[in-house]
Amino acid sequence: MVARPGGEGRKRGRLSRSGDFDRAYKEGRSHANRFLVLYAFPRGGDAGEEVRLGVSVGRKVGGATERNKVKRAMREAFWGLAERLPDGYDFVLVGRSDIAGLIEREGTAGIAASLAALLDEADK
């Protein structure tokens, strides 16, 4: 666990291995809108397991600096909605090419609204 300045003292659950991403892509359920694609994969096992997140943003969004800015905003919006997430799931959040414009216009709140719509769709 690495302490982060201004953070909660530890990193949240993150997907880091390509196999975890691949499993979420192939075996998980996906929901999409103009800005985001959300893949959800139930890991099974104990019900109390933490939620893990993987974030992916392609080069169409922009250069490395812009992509990192987008990924930070996506993580912030995702963890802001953490109370709505079921335990024991892996999520992969993919930013589409229009997401940079959304962040410019509405900031993290725009991503949160878009993500909330995807979570509502997933609950149905």
PDB file of C-alpha atoms in Angstrom:
ATOM      1  CA  MET A   1       0.000   0.000   0.000  1.00  0.00           C
ATOM      2  CA  VAL A   2       1.415   3.328  -1.051  1.00  0.00           C
ATOM      3  CA  ALA A   3       0.426   6.528   0.743  1.00  0.00           C
ATOM      4  CA  ARG A   4      -0.796   9.213  -1.616  1.00  0.00           C
ATOM      5  CA  PRO A   5      -0.593  12.925  -0.870  1.00  0.00           C
ATOM      6  CA  GLY A   6      -4.058  14.163   0.015  1.00  0.00           C
ATOM      7  CA  GLY A   7      -5.426  10.657  -0.486  1.00  0.00           C
ATOM      8  CA  GLU A   8      -6.851   8.094   1.835  1.00  0.00           C
ATOM      9  CA  GLY A   9      -3.493   6.465   2.523  1.00  0.00           C
ATOM     10  CA  ARG A  10      -3.894   3.508   0.171  1.00  0.00           C
ATOM     11  CA  LYS A  11      -4.702   2.825  -3.424  1.00  0.00           C
ATOM     12  CA  ARG A  12      -8.176   1.654  -4.258  1.00  0.00           C
ATOM     13  CA  GLY A  13      -8.616  -1.740  -5.883  1.00  0.00           C
ATOM     14  CA  ARG A  14      -7.190  -1.610  -9.375  1.00  0.00           C
ATOM     15  CA  LEU A  15      -6.958  -4.098 -12.187  1.00  0.00           C
ATOM     16  CA  SER A  16      -3.354  -4.276 -13.273  1.00  0.00           C
ATOM     17  CA  ARG A  17      -2.890  -7.528 -15.176  1.00  0.00           C
ATOM     18  CA  SER A  18      -3.904  -7.875 -18.803  1.00  0.00           C
ATOM     19  CA  GLY A  19      -5.578 -11.205 -17.974  1.00  0.00           C
ATOM     20  CA  ASP A  20      -7.972  -9.405 -15.615  1.00  0.00           C
ATOM     21  CA  PHE A  21      -8.844  -6.922 -18.365  1.00  0.00           C
ATOM     22  CA  ASP A  22      -9.282  -9.708 -20.912  1.00  0.00           C
ATOM     23  CA  ARG A  23     -11.613 -11.657 -18.621  1.00  0.00           C
ATOM     24  CA  ALA A  24     -13.770  -8.572 -18.038  1.00  0.00           C
ATOM     25  CA  TYR A  25     -13.896  -7.880 -21.796  1.00  0.00           C
ATOM     26  CA  LYS A  26     -14.718 -11.456 -22.830  1.00  0.00           C
ATOM     27  CA  GLU A  27     -16.865 -12.749 -19.974  1.00  0.00           C
ATOM     28  CA  GLY A  28     -18.305  -9.569 -18.462  1.00  0.00           C
ATOM     29  CA  ARG A  29     -21.428  -7.648 -19.395  1.00  0.00           C
ATOM     30  CA  SER A  30     -20.974  -4.368 -21.229  1.00  0.00           C
ATOM     31  CA  HIS A  31     -22.995  -1.173 -21.333  1.00  0.00           C
ATOM     32  CA  ALA A  32     -22.095   1.795 -23.489  1.00  0.00           C
ATOM     33  CA  ASN A  33     -23.021   5.347 -24.317  1.00  0.00           C
ATOM     34  CA  ARG A  34     -21.422   8.105 -26.377  1.00  0.00           C
ATOM     35  CA  PHE A  35     -18.629   8.731 -23.873  1.00  0.00           C
ATOM     36  CA  LEU A  36     -17.961   5.490 -21.985  1.00  0.00           C
ATOM     37  CA  VAL A  37     -18.083   1.716 -22.149  1.00  0.00           C
ATOM     38  CA  LEU A  38     -18.478  -0.100 -18.823  1.00  0.00           C
ATOM     39  CA  TYR A  39     -17.599  -3.792 -18.527  1.00  0.00           C
ATOM     40  CA  ALA A  40     -18.690  -5.575 -15.335  1.00  0.00           C
ATOM     41  CA  PHE A  41     -17.454  -9.029 -14.381  1.00  0.00           C
ATOM     42  CA  PRO A  42     -18.489 -10.828 -11.158  1.00  0.00           C
ATOM     43  CA  ARG A  43     -15.400 -12.506  -9.727  1.00  0.00           C
ATOM     44  CA  GLY A  44     -17.353 -14.937  -7.582  1.00  0.00           C
ATOM     45  CA  GLY A  45     -15.894 -16.085  -4.310  1.00  0.00           C
ATOM     46  CA  ASP A  46     -16.554 -14.267  -1.057  1.00  0.00           C
ATOM     47  CA  ALA A  47     -19.312 -11.663  -1.012  1.00  0.00           C
ATOM     48  CA  GLY A  48     -17.174  -9.143   0.890  1.00  0.00           C
ATOM     49  CA  GLU A  49     -14.480  -8.764  -1.766  1.00  0.00           C
ATOM     50  CA  GLU A  50     -13.636  -5.236  -2.813  1.00  0.00           C
ATOM     51  CA  VAL A  51     -14.511  -3.737  -6.164  1.00  0.00           C
ATOM     52  CA  ARG A  52     -11.602  -3.402  -8.592  1.00  0.00           C
ATOM     53  CA  LEU A  53     -11.358  -0.929 -11.461  1.00  0.00           C
ATOM     54  CA  GLY A  54      -9.379  -0.878 -14.675  1.00  0.00           C
ATOM     55  CA  VAL A  55      -9.332   2.196 -16.911  1.00  0.00           C
ATOM     56  CA  SER A  56      -8.497   2.346 -20.602  1.00  0.00           C
ATOM     57  CA  VAL A  57      -8.299   5.393 -22.863  1.00  0.00           C
ATOM     58  CA  GLY A  58      -7.177   5.142 -26.480  1.00  0.00           C
ATOM     59  CA  ARG A  59      -4.949   7.443 -28.491  1.00  0.00           C
ATOM     60  CA  LYS A  60      -7.905   8.971 -30.293  1.00  0.00           C
ATOM     61  CA  VAL A  61      -8.614  10.905 -27.087  1.00  0.00           C
ATOM     62  CA  GLY A  62      -5.297  12.765 -27.334  1.00  0.00           C
ATOM     63  CA  GLY A  63      -1.683  12.696 -26.280  1.00  0.00           C
ATOM     64  CA  ALA A  64      -0.372  11.057 -23.123  1.00  0.00           C
ATOM     65  CA  THR A  65      -1.001  14.107 -20.944  1.00  0.00           C
ATOM     66  CA  GLU A  66      -4.610  14.394 -22.085  1.00  0.00           C
ATOM     67  CA  ARG A  67      -5.230  10.655 -21.674  1.00  0.00           C
ATOM     68  CA  ASN A  68      -3.842  10.698 -18.128  1.00  0.00           C
ATOM     69  CA  LYS A  69      -6.061  13.670 -17.260  1.00  0.00           C
ATOM     70  CA  VAL A  70      -9.069  11.776 -18.632  1.00  0.00           C
ATOM     71  CA  LYS A  71      -8.168   8.617 -16.698  1.00  0.00           C
ATOM     72  CA  ARG A  72      -7.855  10.550 -13.434  1.00  0.00           C
ATOM     73  CA  ALA A  73     -11.273  12.133 -13.982  1.00  0.00           C
ATOM     74  CA  MET A  74     -12.797   8.731 -14.853  1.00  0.00           C
ATOM     75  CA  ARG A  75     -11.390   7.169 -11.654  1.00  0.00           C
ATOM     76  CA  GLU A  76     -12.655  10.054  -9.544  1.00  0.00           C
ATOM     77  CA  ALA A  77     -16.165   9.799 -11.028  1.00  0.00           C
ATOM     78  CA  PHE A  78     -16.214   6.000 -10.643  1.00  0.00           C
ATOM     79  CA  TRP A  79     -15.177   6.002  -6.972  1.00  0.00           C
ATOM     80  CA  GLY A  80     -17.611   8.838  -6.309  1.00  0.00           C
ATOM     81  CA  LEU A  81     -20.375   6.371  -7.174  1.00  0.00           C
ATOM     82  CA  ALA A  82     -18.833   3.543  -5.115  1.00  0.00           C
ATOM     83  CA  GLU A  83     -21.895   3.110  -2.885  1.00  0.00           C
ATOM     84  CA  ARG A  84     -23.880   1.955  -5.938  1.00  0.00           C
ATOM     85  CA  LEU A  85     -21.386  -0.770  -6.888  1.00  0.00           C
ATOM     86  CA  PRO A  86     -21.839  -4.440  -5.955  1.00  0.00           C
ATOM     87  CA  ASP A  87     -19.035  -6.142  -3.988  1.00  0.00           C
ATOM     88  CA  GLY A  88     -16.820  -8.713  -5.671  1.00  0.00           C
ATOM     89  CA  TYR A  89     -16.915  -7.237  -9.176  1.00  0.00           C
ATOM     90  CA  ASP A  90     -14.198  -6.201 -11.587  1.00  0.00           C
ATOM     91  CA  PHE A  91     -15.047  -3.164 -13.695  1.00  0.00           C
ATOM     92  CA  VAL A  92     -13.270  -1.885 -16.774  1.00  0.00           C
ATOM     93  CA  LEU A  93     -14.102   1.645 -17.840  1.00  0.00           C
ATOM     94  CA  VAL A  94     -13.183   2.584 -21.408  1.00  0.00           C
ATOM     95  CA  GLY A  95     -13.134   6.227 -22.462  1.00  0.00           C
ATOM     96  CA  ARG A  96     -14.349   6.928 -25.987  1.00  0.00           C
ATOM     97  CA  SER A  97     -12.992   9.697 -28.209  1.00  0.00           C
ATOM     98  CA  ASP A  98     -15.694  12.252 -27.233  1.00  0.00           C
ATOM     99  CA  ILE A  99     -14.888  12.049 -23.519  1.00  0.00           C
ATOM    100  CA  ALA A 100     -12.206  14.762 -23.577  1.00  0.00           C
ATOM    101  CA  GLY A 101     -14.805  17.248 -24.825  1.00  0.00           C
ATOM    102  CA  LEU A 102     -17.199  16.184 -22.072  1.00  0.00           C
ATOM    103  CA  ILE A 103     -14.544  16.816 -19.427  1.00  0.00           C
ATOM    104  CA  GLU A 104     -13.770  20.201 -20.937  1.00  0.00           C
ATOM    105  CA  ARG A 105     -17.461  21.214 -20.879  1.00  0.00           C
ATOM    106  CA  GLU A 106     -18.710  19.614 -17.665  1.00  0.00           C
ATOM    107  CA  GLY A 107     -15.695  18.275 -15.777  1.00  0.00           C
ATOM    108  CA  THR A 108     -15.864  15.201 -13.580  1.00  0.00           C
ATOM    109  CA  ALA A 109     -19.577  15.813 -12.983  1.00  0.00           C
ATOM    110  CA  GLY A 110     -20.230  15.092 -16.672  1.00  0.00           C
ATOM    111  CA  ILE A 111     -18.435  11.765 -16.449  1.00  0.00           C
ATOM    112  CA  ALA A 112     -20.262  10.925 -13.215  1.00  0.00           C
ATOM    113  CA  ALA A 113     -23.631  11.590 -14.883  1.00  0.00           C
ATOM    114  CA  SER A 114     -22.694   9.479 -17.902  1.00  0.00           C
ATOM    115  CA  LEU A 115     -21.436   6.665 -15.673  1.00  0.00           C
ATOM    116  CA  ALA A 116     -24.539   6.833 -13.466  1.00  0.00           C
ATOM    117  CA  ALA A 117     -26.679   6.333 -16.589  1.00  0.00           C
ATOM    118  CA  LEU A 118     -24.652   3.213 -17.446  1.00  0.00           C
ATOM    119  CA  LEU A 119     -25.028   1.861 -13.905  1.00  0.00           C
ATOM    120  CA  ASP A 120     -28.796   2.440 -14.082  1.00  0.00           C
ATOM    121  CA  GLU A 121     -28.868   0.512 -17.372  1.00  0.00           C
ATOM    122  CA  ALA A 122     -26.834  -2.307 -15.796  1.00  0.00           C
ATOM    123  CA  ASP A 123     -29.279  -2.583 -12.871  1.00  0.00           C
ATOM    124  CA  LYS A 124     -32.185  -3.352 -15.201  1.00  0.00           C
TER     125      LYS A 124
END
